[in-house]
Amino acid sequence: YRMVTEFCNYFKENEITDESIDYLITSLMKIYIAALTLPIMDPETDEVPDTQKCSIKIDRKLKTTYWEVFDPWEEESPICGNLYDDFSDIVEDLQHDIEEYDQGRIGNAVFEWRFGVTSHWGDHTVNTIRALHWLRYR
């Protein structure tokens, strides 16, 4: 919980720059690994909390678009990915989980965090780590 909260709060106060790439890669990997180790749980309720939108700030000098293959097991043309879109989706999904936790619905938070890593925010995380890796070490 603390790790996810710190990660989401990072974007409220910081801009993504070349200097933040190491922090972002490390944080994304930790959150991804932590989610994979969570127990499989059923949600407690069907209630959905209102989630605040997070405004992601990226240094204009930093490349934000990249190419990827959507499904690496299928032969298909590459598609365009975008770091702004990736971080926005990751943070929005994780913020939703934080709000579930804060409202005492721990089962919902664990279910959503675990489900999200195998679907929506997990996909964005893997793509973002790869894109940031290339920005950092290329």
Protein backbone atom coordinates (compact mmCIF):
# COMPACT_ATOMS: atom_id res chain seq x y z
CA TYR A 1 0.00 0.00 0.00
CA ARG A 2 2.71 2.48 1.00
CA MET A 3 4.75 1.74 -2.12
CA VAL A 4 1.76 2.36 -4.41
CA THR A 5 0.77 5.52 -2.54
CA GLU A 6 4.30 6.94 -2.78
CA PHE A 7 4.41 6.13 -6.49
CA CYS A 8 1.08 7.84 -7.21
CA ASN A 9 2.00 10.85 -5.06
CA TYR A 10 5.25 11.23 -7.02
CA PHE A 11 3.27 12.48 -10.01
CA LYS A 12 1.47 15.13 -8.00
CA GLU A 13 4.73 16.89 -7.24
CA ASN A 14 7.21 15.88 -9.96
CA GLU A 15 7.74 16.03 -13.67
CA ILE A 16 9.06 13.03 -15.57
CA THR A 17 12.58 13.87 -16.73
CA ASP A 18 15.74 12.03 -17.74
CA GLU A 19 16.79 12.20 -14.09
CA SER A 20 13.64 10.41 -12.91
CA ILE A 21 13.91 7.40 -15.24
CA ASP A 22 15.83 5.19 -12.77
CA TYR A 23 13.32 5.91 -10.00
CA LEU A 24 10.40 5.20 -12.31
CA ILE A 25 11.80 1.90 -13.62
CA THR A 26 12.60 0.71 -10.09
CA SER A 27 9.22 1.76 -8.71
CA LEU A 28 7.27 0.18 -11.57
CA MET A 29 9.15 -3.09 -11.13
CA LYS A 30 8.54 -3.16 -7.38
CA ILE A 31 4.82 -2.46 -7.78
CA TYR A 32 4.51 -5.07 -10.52
CA ILE A 33 6.30 -7.74 -8.46
CA ALA A 34 4.33 -6.88 -5.32
CA ALA A 35 1.03 -7.23 -7.20
CA LEU A 36 2.03 -10.67 -8.50
CA THR A 37 2.62 -11.88 -4.95
CA LEU A 38 -0.79 -10.80 -3.63
CA PRO A 39 -3.27 -13.53 -2.75
CA ILE A 40 -6.12 -14.18 -5.15
CA MET A 41 -9.24 -12.72 -3.53
CA ASP A 42 -12.83 -12.02 -4.46
CA PRO A 43 -14.01 -8.43 -4.16
CA GLU A 44 -16.05 -7.58 -1.06
CA THR A 45 -18.52 -5.23 -2.77
CA ASP A 46 -19.52 -3.90 -6.17
CA GLU A 47 -19.09 -0.30 -5.00
CA VAL A 48 -16.76 1.81 -7.10
CA PRO A 49 -15.11 4.84 -5.48
CA ASP A 50 -14.75 8.12 -7.34
CA THR A 51 -11.15 8.34 -8.45
CA GLN A 52 -9.39 11.67 -8.80
CA LYS A 53 -7.66 12.23 -12.12
CA CYS A 54 -3.90 12.65 -11.87
CA SER A 55 -2.15 15.15 -14.09
CA ILE A 56 1.09 13.69 -15.42
CA LYS A 57 3.83 16.18 -16.29
CA ILE A 58 6.58 15.16 -18.71
CA ASP A 59 9.60 17.24 -19.68
CA ARG A 60 9.10 18.39 -23.29
CA LYS A 61 12.66 17.30 -24.14
CA LEU A 62 11.89 13.68 -23.22
CA LYS A 63 10.68 11.36 -25.95
CA THR A 64 7.19 10.13 -25.14
CA THR A 65 6.13 8.02 -28.11
CA TYR A 66 7.54 4.61 -28.90
CA TRP A 67 6.73 1.57 -31.04
CA GLU A 68 5.69 -1.81 -29.72
CA VAL A 69 3.99 -5.00 -30.77
CA PHE A 70 0.67 -5.25 -28.94
CA ASP A 71 0.67 -9.06 -28.71
CA PRO A 72 4.20 -10.52 -28.94
CA TRP A 73 2.76 -13.96 -29.75
CA GLU A 74 1.01 -12.78 -32.90
CA GLU A 75 2.63 -11.54 -36.09
CA GLU A 76 1.28 -8.05 -36.42
CA SER A 77 2.37 -4.53 -37.21
CA PRO A 78 3.79 -2.38 -34.43
CA ILE A 79 1.59 0.17 -32.74
CA CYS A 80 2.47 3.51 -31.21
CA GLY A 81 2.75 3.68 -27.41
CA ASN A 82 2.91 6.84 -25.35
CA LEU A 83 4.48 7.37 -21.93
CA TYR A 84 1.91 9.99 -20.97
CA ASP A 85 -0.94 7.57 -21.69
CA ASP A 86 0.88 4.73 -19.93
CA PHE A 87 1.59 6.65 -16.74
CA SER A 88 -1.89 8.19 -16.69
CA ASP A 89 -3.53 4.76 -16.92
CA ILE A 90 -1.19 3.15 -14.39
CA VAL A 91 -1.64 5.92 -11.83
CA GLU A 92 -5.42 6.13 -12.33
CA ASP A 93 -5.81 2.36 -11.81
CA LEU A 94 -3.53 2.30 -8.76
CA GLN A 95 -5.22 5.39 -7.31
CA HIS A 96 -8.53 3.54 -7.55
CA ASP A 97 -7.00 0.68 -5.53
CA ILE A 98 -5.65 3.11 -2.93
CA GLU A 99 -9.10 4.62 -2.51
CA GLU A 100 -10.63 1.16 -2.03
CA TYR A 101 -8.04 0.49 0.67
CA ASP A 102 -8.57 3.87 2.33
CA GLN A 103 -12.32 3.20 2.50
CA GLY A 104 -11.67 -0.06 4.36
CA ARG A 105 -12.44 -2.35 1.45
CA ILE A 106 -9.16 -4.26 1.61
CA GLY A 107 -10.55 -7.22 -0.33
CA ASN A 108 -11.61 -4.92 -3.16
CA ALA A 109 -8.19 -3.24 -3.19
CA VAL A 110 -6.32 -6.55 -3.32
CA PHE A 111 -8.67 -7.96 -5.97
CA GLU A 112 -8.33 -4.86 -8.16
CA TRP A 113 -4.56 -4.59 -7.73
CA ARG A 114 -4.07 -8.27 -8.54
CA PHE A 115 -6.56 -8.19 -11.45
CA GLY A 116 -5.04 -4.99 -12.85
CA VAL A 117 -1.52 -6.37 -13.00
CA THR A 118 -2.75 -9.23 -15.18
CA SER A 119 -4.65 -6.90 -17.45
CA HIS A 120 -4.77 -3.15 -17.89
CA TRP A 121 -2.14 -1.44 -15.73
CA GLY A 122 0.17 -4.46 -15.90
CA ASP A 123 0.33 -4.19 -19.69
CA HIS A 124 1.08 -0.48 -19.46
CA THR A 125 3.73 -1.15 -16.82
CA VAL A 126 5.62 -3.72 -18.89
CA ASN A 127 5.51 -1.46 -21.96
CA THR A 128 6.62 1.56 -19.94
CA ILE A 129 9.55 -0.27 -18.33
CA ARG A 130 10.77 -1.37 -21.76
CA ALA A 131 10.41 2.14 -23.24
CA LEU A 132 12.15 3.75 -20.24
CA HIS A 133 14.92 1.15 -20.40
CA TRP A 134 15.63 2.17 -23.98
CA LEU A 135 15.55 5.86 -23.09
CA ARG A 136 17.96 5.29 -20.21
CA TYR A 137 20.49 2.93 -21.79
CA ARG A 138 20.36 3.65 -25.48
